[in-house]
CSV table of C-alpha atoms and ligand atoms in Angstrom, one decimal:
chain,number,residue,atom,x,y,z
A,941,MET,CA,65.4,130.9,128.3
A,942,THR,CA,69.0,131.0,127.4
A,943,GLY,CA,70.2,134.4,128.7
A,944,ALA,CA,73.0,135.5,126.4
A,945,GLY,CA,71.4,133.8,123.5
A,946,THR,CA,69.0,136.4,122.3
A,947,GLY,CA,71.0,138.2,119.6
A,948,ARG,CA,71.5,136.9,116.1
A,949,LYS,CA,74.6,136.9,113.9
A,950,LYS,CA,75.3,135.6,110.4
A,951,ALA,CA,78.3,133.8,108.8
A,952,LYS,CA,80.9,132.4,111.2
A,953,GLY,CA,84.2,132.0,109.5
A,954,TRP,CA,86.1,128.8,109.6
A,955,MET,CA,83.5,126.2,110.1
A,956,VAL,CA,81.7,127.4,107.0
A,957,MET,CA,84.9,127.6,105.0
A,958,ALA,CA,86.0,124.1,106.1
A,959,ALA,CA,82.6,122.7,105.3
A,960,LEU,CA,82.6,124.3,101.8
A,961,LEU,CA,86.2,123.3,101.0
A,962,GLY,CA,85.7,119.9,102.3
A,963,PHE,CA,82.7,119.1,100.1
A,964,LEU,CA,84.6,120.7,97.1
A,965,SER,CA,87.5,118.3,97.7
A,966,LYS,CA,85.4,115.1,97.8
A,967,ALA,CA,86.3,114.0,94.3
A,968,PRO,CA,89.0,111.4,94.2
A,969,ARG,CA,92.4,112.6,93.0
A,970,ALA,CA,95.1,110.8,91.1
A,971,ASP,CA,97.7,111.3,93.8
A,972,ALA,CA,95.5,109.6,96.5
A,973,ALA,CA,97.7,108.5,99.3
A,974,GLY,CA,98.2,104.8,99.8
A,975,LEU,CA,96.3,104.5,103.1
A,976,PRO,CA,95.7,101.2,104.9
A,977,VAL,CA,92.5,99.6,103.5
A,978,SER,CA,90.2,98.6,106.4
A,979,ASP,CA,86.6,98.6,107.4
A,980,HIS,CA,87.0,102.4,107.8
A,981,CYS,CA,89.3,103.3,104.9
A,982,ASP,CA,89.0,102.6,101.2
A,983,GLY,CA,92.7,103.2,100.5
A,984,SER,CA,92.4,106.8,99.8
A,985,ARG,CA,89.9,108.2,102.3
A,986,PHE,CA,88.6,107.3,105.7
A,987,PHE,CA,84.9,106.9,106.6
A,988,ASN,CA,82.7,106.0,109.6
A,989,PRO,CA,81.8,102.4,108.8
A,990,TRP,CA,78.5,102.4,110.7
A,991,HIS,CA,77.3,105.7,109.3
A,992,ARG,CA,77.9,106.9,105.8
A,993,GLU,CA,78.0,110.7,105.5
A,994,SER,CA,74.7,112.0,104.1
A,995,LYS,CA,75.4,115.8,103.8
A,996,THR,CA,76.2,117.4,100.5
A,997,LEU,CA,77.5,120.8,99.3
A,998,LEU,CA,73.9,121.8,98.8
A,999,ASP,CA,73.3,121.2,102.6
A,1000,VAL,CA,76.3,123.5,103.5
A,1001,LEU,CA,74.7,126.2,101.3
A,1002,LYS,CA,71.3,125.6,102.8
A,1003,TRP,CA,72.8,125.9,106.4
A,1004,GLN,CA,74.3,129.2,105.4
A,1005,TRP,CA,71.2,130.5,103.7
A,1006,THR,CA,68.9,129.6,106.7
A,1007,ARG,CA,71.4,130.4,109.4
A,1008,ASP,CA,70.2,131.7,112.8
A,1009,SER,CA,73.3,132.1,114.8
A,1010,ARG,CA,73.2,133.4,118.4
A,1011,GLN,CA,75.4,136.2,119.5
A,1012,TRP,CA,78.2,135.2,121.9
A,1013,PRO,CA,79.9,137.6,124.3
A,1014,GLU,CA,83.4,138.9,123.2
A,1015,HIS,CA,85.0,137.8,126.5
A,1016,ARG,CA,84.3,135.8,129.6
A,1017,PRO,CA,86.2,137.7,132.3
A,1018,GLU,CA,85.2,135.2,135.0
A,1019,ILE,CA,87.6,132.6,133.7
A,1020,ARG,CA,91.1,133.3,135.2
A,1021,PRO,CA,94.3,131.3,135.0
A,1022,VAL,CA,94.9,128.8,137.7
A,1023,SER,CA,98.0,127.1,138.9
A,1024,VAL,CA,98.6,123.3,138.8
A,1025,PRO,CA,101.0,121.0,140.6
A,1026,GLU,CA,104.3,120.0,138.9
A,1027,ARG,CA,103.5,116.3,139.5
A,1028,VAL,CA,100.8,114.4,141.4
A,1029,GLY,CA,101.5,112.0,144.2
A,1030,PRO,CA,101.0,108.2,144.2
A,1031,GLY,CA,97.4,107.1,144.1
A,1032,GLU,CA,95.9,110.3,142.8
A,1033,ALA,CA,95.0,111.8,139.4
A,1034,VAL,CA,94.2,115.5,138.6
A,1035,PHE,CA,92.3,116.6,135.5
A,1036,THR,CA,92.3,120.3,134.8
A,1037,PHE,CA,90.0,121.7,132.2
A,1038,ILE,CA,92.0,124.3,130.2
A,1039,GLY,CA,89.3,125.1,127.7
A,1040,HIS,CA,87.5,123.7,124.6
A,1041,ALA,CA,89.0,120.2,124.1
A,1042,THR,CA,92.2,120.8,126.1
A,1043,PHE,CA,92.6,118.9,129.3
A,1044,LEU,CA,95.8,118.6,131.4
A,1045,ILE,CA,95.8,115.0,132.7
A,1046,GLN,CA,98.2,114.4,135.6
A,1047,LEU,CA,98.6,110.7,136.6
A,1048,PRO,CA,101.2,109.3,138.9
A,1049,GLY,CA,104.4,109.6,136.9
A,1050,LEU,CA,102.7,110.7,133.6
A,1051,THR,CA,101.4,114.0,132.4
A,1052,LEU,CA,99.4,114.4,129.2
A,1053,LEU,CA,97.6,117.1,127.2
A,1054,THR,CA,94.5,116.5,125.0
A,1055,ASP,CA,94.1,118.5,121.8
A,1056,PRO,CA,96.2,121.4,123.2
A,1057,HIS,CA,95.1,124.8,122.0
A,1058,TRP,CA,96.7,128.1,123.2
A,1059,SER,CA,96.1,130.2,120.0
A,1060,GLN,CA,93.7,133.1,119.8
A,1061,ARG,CA,91.8,131.6,116.9
A,1062,ALA,CA,90.6,128.1,115.8
A,1063,SER,CA,91.5,128.9,112.2
A,1064,PRO,CA,94.2,128.6,109.5
A,1065,LEU,CA,94.5,132.4,109.6
A,1066,SER,CA,95.7,134.4,112.6
A,1067,TRP,CA,93.3,137.3,111.7
A,1068,LEU,CA,90.1,135.6,110.7
A,1069,GLY,CA,88.0,132.7,112.1
A,1070,PRO,CA,86.5,131.7,115.4
A,1071,ARG,CA,88.2,133.6,118.3
A,1072,ARG,CA,88.4,132.3,121.8
A,1073,VAL,CA,86.2,134.1,124.3
A,1074,HIS,CA,88.4,133.2,127.3
A,1075,ALA,CA,92.1,132.7,127.8
A,1076,PRO,CA,93.4,129.2,128.4
A,1077,ALA,CA,92.9,128.5,132.1
A,1078,VAL,CA,96.6,127.6,132.6
A,1079,ASP,CA,99.3,129.9,131.2
A,1080,PHE,CA,101.4,128.0,128.7
A,1081,GLU,CA,104.6,129.1,130.5
A,1082,LEU,CA,103.3,127.5,133.8
A,1083,LEU,CA,102.5,124.1,132.4
A,1084,PRO,CA,104.3,121.2,134.1
A,1085,PRO,CA,106.6,118.9,132.0
A,1086,ILE,CA,104.4,117.2,129.4
A,1087,ASP,CA,105.1,113.6,128.5
A,1088,TYR,CA,102.4,112.9,125.9
A,1089,VAL,CA,100.1,114.9,123.6
A,1090,LEU,CA,97.0,113.2,122.3
A,1091,ILE,CA,95.5,114.6,119.1
A,1092,SER,CA,91.9,113.5,118.2
A,1093,HIS,CA,91.8,114.9,114.6
A,1094,ASN,CA,93.0,117.7,112.4
A,1095,HIS,CA,90.3,120.3,112.7
A,1096,TYR,CA,91.7,123.7,113.7
A,1097,ASP,CA,90.0,123.7,117.0
A,1098,HIS,CA,91.8,120.4,117.9
A,1099,LEU,CA,95.1,120.4,116.1
A,1100,ASP,CA,96.7,123.8,116.7
A,1101,LEU,CA,100.1,123.7,115.0
A,1102,PRO,CA,101.5,126.8,116.7
A,1103,THR,CA,100.8,125.3,120.1
A,1104,LEU,CA,102.2,121.9,119.1
A,1105,LYS,CA,105.4,123.6,117.9
A,1106,GLN,CA,105.8,125.4,121.2
A,1107,LEU,CA,105.2,122.2,123.1
A,1108,HIS,CA,107.8,120.4,121.0
A,1109,ALA,CA,110.3,123.2,121.6
A,1110,ARG,CA,109.7,123.4,125.4
A,1111,HIS,CA,108.7,119.9,126.5
A,1112,LYS,CA,109.7,117.5,123.8
A,1113,PRO,CA,106.7,115.2,124.4
A,1114,ARG,CA,105.6,112.3,122.3
A,1115,PHE,CA,102.7,113.3,120.0
A,1116,LEU,CA,100.1,110.7,119.2
A,1117,VAL,CA,98.1,111.6,116.1
A,1118,PRO,CA,95.4,109.8,114.0
A,1119,TRP,CA,96.7,108.1,110.8
A,1120,GLY,CA,97.5,110.6,108.0
A,1121,ASN,CA,98.6,113.5,110.2
A,1122,GLY,CA,102.3,112.6,110.7
A,1123,SER,CA,103.6,114.6,107.7
A,1124,LEU,CA,101.7,117.7,109.0
A,1125,LEU,CA,103.7,117.7,112.2
A,1126,SER,CA,107.0,116.6,110.7
A,1127,GLY,CA,106.6,119.4,108.1
A,1128,ALA,CA,106.4,121.8,111.0
A,1129,GLY,CA,109.7,120.5,112.4
A,1130,ILE,CA,108.1,118.3,115.1
A,1131,ASP,CA,109.6,114.8,115.6
A,1132,ASN,CA,108.5,112.2,118.3
A,1133,VAL,CA,105.3,111.6,116.4
A,1134,THR,CA,103.4,108.3,116.4
A,1135,GLU,CA,100.5,107.8,113.9
A,1136,LEU,CA,97.7,105.5,115.0
A,1137,ASP,CA,94.9,103.6,113.4
A,1138,TRP,CA,91.8,102.7,115.4
A,1139,TRP,CA,92.5,100.2,118.2
A,1140,GLN,CA,96.2,100.6,118.0
A,1141,GLU,CA,97.9,101.2,121.3
A,1142,VAL,CA,101.1,102.7,122.7
A,1143,ARG,CA,102.5,101.2,125.8
A,1144,VAL,CA,103.9,103.8,128.2
A,1145,ASP,CA,105.1,101.4,130.8
A,1146,SER,CA,104.1,98.1,132.3
A,1147,GLY,CA,100.9,99.6,133.8
A,1148,THR,CA,99.8,102.2,131.3
A,1149,GLU,CA,98.6,102.0,127.7
A,1150,LEU,CA,97.2,104.7,125.4
A,1151,ILE,CA,94.7,103.2,123.0
A,1152,PHE,CA,93.3,105.0,119.9
A,1153,ALA,CA,89.6,104.2,119.5
A,1154,PRO,CA,86.9,105.2,117.0
A,1155,SER,CA,84.7,108.3,116.9
A,1156,GLN,CA,82.0,109.4,114.4
A,1157,HIS,CA,83.5,112.4,112.7
A,1158,TRP,CA,85.5,113.6,109.7
A,1159,SER,CA,88.7,115.5,108.9
A,1160,SER,CA,89.8,118.4,106.7
A,1161,ARG,CA,92.3,121.3,106.9
A,1162,SER,CA,92.5,122.5,103.3
A,1163,LEU,CA,91.0,122.2,99.8
A,1164,PHE,CA,92.0,118.7,98.9
A,1165,ASP,CA,92.3,116.7,102.1
A,1166,ARG,CA,88.8,115.8,103.2
A,1167,ASN,CA,88.9,112.5,105.1
A,1168,LYS,CA,92.5,111.8,104.1
A,1169,SER,CA,93.5,111.6,107.7
A,1170,LEU,CA,91.7,109.7,110.4
A,1171,TRP,CA,89.8,110.9,113.5
A,1172,GLY,CA,89.2,109.2,116.8
A,1173,SER,CA,89.2,109.1,120.6
A,1174,TYR,CA,91.6,107.8,123.2
A,1175,MET,CA,91.4,105.4,126.2
A,1176,ILE,CA,94.1,106.0,128.7
A,1177,ARG,CA,94.4,102.8,130.7
A,1178,SER,CA,96.5,103.2,133.8
A,1179,LYS,CA,96.6,101.1,137.0
A,1180,ASN,CA,93.6,99.1,135.7
A,1181,LYS,CA,91.5,102.3,135.4
A,1182,ASN,CA,90.2,103.8,132.2
A,1183,LEU,CA,90.1,107.5,131.3
A,1184,TYR,CA,88.3,108.2,128.0
A,1185,PHE,CA,88.8,111.3,125.8
A,1186,ALA,CA,86.1,111.5,123.1
A,1187,GLY,CA,87.6,114.2,120.8
A,1188,ASP,CA,84.8,115.3,118.5
A,1189,SER,CA,82.0,112.9,117.7
A,1190,GLY,CA,78.4,112.4,116.7
A,1191,TYR,CA,76.5,109.9,118.7
A,1192,GLY,CA,76.9,106.3,117.4
A,1193,PRO,CA,77.3,102.6,118.3
A,1194,HIS,CA,81.0,103.1,118.9
A,1195,PHE,CA,80.6,104.2,122.5
A,1196,ALA,CA,79.0,100.9,123.5
A,1197,GLN,CA,81.6,99.1,121.3
A,1198,ILE,CA,84.5,100.9,123.1
A,1199,LYS,CA,83.0,99.9,126.5
A,1200,GLU,CA,82.7,96.3,125.4
A,1201,ARG,CA,86.2,96.1,124.1
A,1202,LEU,CA,88.1,98.2,126.6
A,1203,GLY,CA,85.9,98.1,129.7
A,1204,PRO,CA,83.9,100.9,131.4
A,1205,ALA,CA,85.5,104.3,131.9
A,1206,GLN,CA,86.1,105.6,135.4
A,1207,VAL,CA,86.3,109.1,133.9
A,1208,ALA,CA,85.1,110.2,130.5
A,1209,LEU,CA,85.8,113.6,128.8
A,1210,LEU,CA,82.8,114.2,126.5
A,1211,PRO,CA,81.9,117.1,124.1
A,1212,ILE,CA,78.6,118.9,124.8
A,1213,GLY,CA,78.9,121.9,122.4
A,1214,ALA,CA,78.9,122.9,118.7
A,1215,TYR,CA,75.6,121.1,117.7
A,1216,GLU,CA,73.1,123.5,116.2
A,1217,PRO,CA,71.4,123.2,113.7
A,1218,ARG,CA,70.8,119.5,114.4
A,1219,TRP,CA,69.8,118.6,110.9
A,1220,PHE,CA,73.3,119.6,109.7
A,1221,MET,CA,75.5,119.1,112.8
A,1222,GLY,CA,74.0,115.9,114.2
A,1223,GLU,CA,76.1,113.5,112.2
A,1224,HIS,CA,79.4,114.8,113.6
A,1225,HIS,CA,78.7,116.6,116.8
A,1226,MET,CA,76.7,115.3,119.8
A,1227,ASN,CA,74.3,117.6,121.6
A,1228,PRO,CA,74.0,117.2,125.5
A,1229,ASP,CA,71.2,114.6,125.1
A,1230,ASP,CA,73.6,112.5,122.9
A,1231,ALA,CA,76.5,113.1,125.3
A,1232,VAL,CA,74.4,111.7,128.2
A,1233,LYS,CA,73.6,108.6,126.1
A,1234,ALA,CA,77.3,108.2,125.4
A,1235,HIS,CA,78.1,108.6,129.1
A,1236,LEU,CA,75.6,105.7,129.8
A,1237,ASP,CA,77.0,103.6,126.9
A,1238,LEU,CA,80.5,104.0,128.3
A,1239,LYS,CA,79.3,103.1,131.8
A,1240,ALA,CA,81.3,106.1,132.9
A,1241,GLU,CA,81.4,106.7,136.7
A,1242,ARG,CA,82.2,110.4,136.2
A,1243,THR,CA,82.0,112.5,133.0
A,1244,LEU,CA,83.6,115.9,132.6
A,1245,ALA,CA,82.1,118.0,129.8
A,1246,MET,CA,84.2,119.8,127.3
A,1247,HIS,CA,84.0,121.5,123.8
A,1248,PHE,CA,81.7,124.3,124.9
A,1249,GLY,CA,81.9,128.0,125.8
A,1250,CYS,CA,85.3,128.8,124.2
A,1251,PHE,CA,85.0,129.1,120.3
A,1252,GLN,CA,81.7,129.7,118.6
A,1253,LEU,CA,81.7,127.1,115.8
A,1254,THR,CA,78.0,126.6,115.3
A,1255,ASP,CA,74.7,128.4,115.9
A,1256,GLU,CA,73.7,127.8,119.6
A,1257,ALA,CA,74.0,130.4,122.3
A,1258,ILE,CA,77.0,130.1,124.6
A,1259,ASP,CA,74.9,129.0,127.6
A,1260,ARG,CA,72.7,126.6,125.7
A,1261,PRO,CA,74.8,123.4,126.2
A,1262,LEU,CA,74.5,123.8,130.0
A,1263,HIS,CA,70.8,124.5,129.7
A,1264,ASP,CA,70.3,121.4,127.5
A,1265,LEU,CA,72.5,119.3,129.7
A,1266,LYS,CA,70.4,119.9,132.7
A,1267,ILE,CA,67.3,118.7,130.8
A,1268,ALA,CA,69.1,115.6,129.4
A,1269,LEU,CA,70.3,114.6,132.9
A,1270,GLU,CA,66.8,114.8,134.2
A,1271,LYS,CA,65.4,112.9,131.2
A,1272,TYR,CA,67.8,110.0,131.6
A,1273,GLN,CA,67.8,110.2,135.5
A,1274,VAL,CA,71.5,110.7,135.7
A,1275,ASP,CA,72.9,112.2,138.9
A,1276,PRO,CA,74.3,115.7,137.9
A,1277,PHE,CA,77.3,114.9,140.2
A,1278,SER,CA,78.3,112.1,137.7
A,1279,PHE,CA,78.2,114.4,134.7
A,1280,ASP,CA,80.1,117.6,135.6
A,1281,ALA,CA,80.2,120.7,133.3
A,1282,ALA,CA,82.7,122.7,135.2
A,1283,ALA,CA,84.1,126.0,133.9
A,1284,PRO,CA,87.7,126.1,132.5
A,1285,GLY,CA,90.1,126.3,135.4
A,1286,ALA,CA,88.4,123.5,137.4
A,1287,SER,CA,90.8,120.8,138.6
A,1288,LEU,CA,89.2,117.5,139.6
A,1289,ARG,CA,91.1,115.2,141.8
A,1290,PHE,CA,90.5,111.4,141.8
A,1291,ALA,CA,91.9,108.4,143.6
A,1292,TRP,CA,93.9,106.5,141.0
B,256,LIG,ZN1,86.0,118.4,114.4
B,257,LIG,ZN1,85.7,120.5,117.6
């Protein structure tokens, strides 16, 4: 039984529009950008090398035609803004879940934001598209000084240009973006941008590196840009400890590969929402069962769940990820303490 998930609703704005536009824009164009050819790029578009996309425009239409979308509440009043320290002391790290894929990561001498999103909607339009059901758990005005912003990919629920412009104006952080997104930010007047290909790293100081790693996903913001920019995840390696931020991803062999190459994660931030129906979403979005497998592949000591309960992008009920996560943790005999699905506003403190 999933409580709030008994109603039904049709047609949910942006995800549908993005999927349709994305498939329409699959045909190669004469002005294809000269992207770096690699095992995940053919020179004009990126792809997941271990899993070629199988869905077609017909599948998008089939999803829409057969859609059985659960009704979410308009608002979650139980989530209230919290305050955070300006900086953390030596030997400690604080991770605050702000909502969706936005985490405030405070390490000794270094403060980062992942996929920062403070807008009302995850959409190209301010008046249409998925609307947040809770306010960001930290007021934008009360953020501590931000040093780095990590962007996983260009979907509107992860790359929110109005928020990035505000961060640029107020904090002047360095923005790390997947290859192909630099011009989007520079066109919005944002400098201090570094574009990264998979496995490239940025050295912050002698003890800290930010490494861009694979994920199994796709990209698109408009009619003619499907997979013209890359997607990915990040490993933050600091003081010989690893913090992994997964962005958006389907389940694939890359989690084990990342663990092999970069070592196990002390803390992993993994998505557990936006996954129904499985036949359509499974390639690009993990469900909680997949997320627990990823947690095990990464050999994560602690995982903090994200990407649930904020924007309705897909068909499952708002409380279904938590329900399914409980089942998956029992199935794989994972201690619930090591896979935490805290509500936005939770701050977790670790020895670092
Ligand atoms: Zn996405
Ligand atoms: Zn997403």
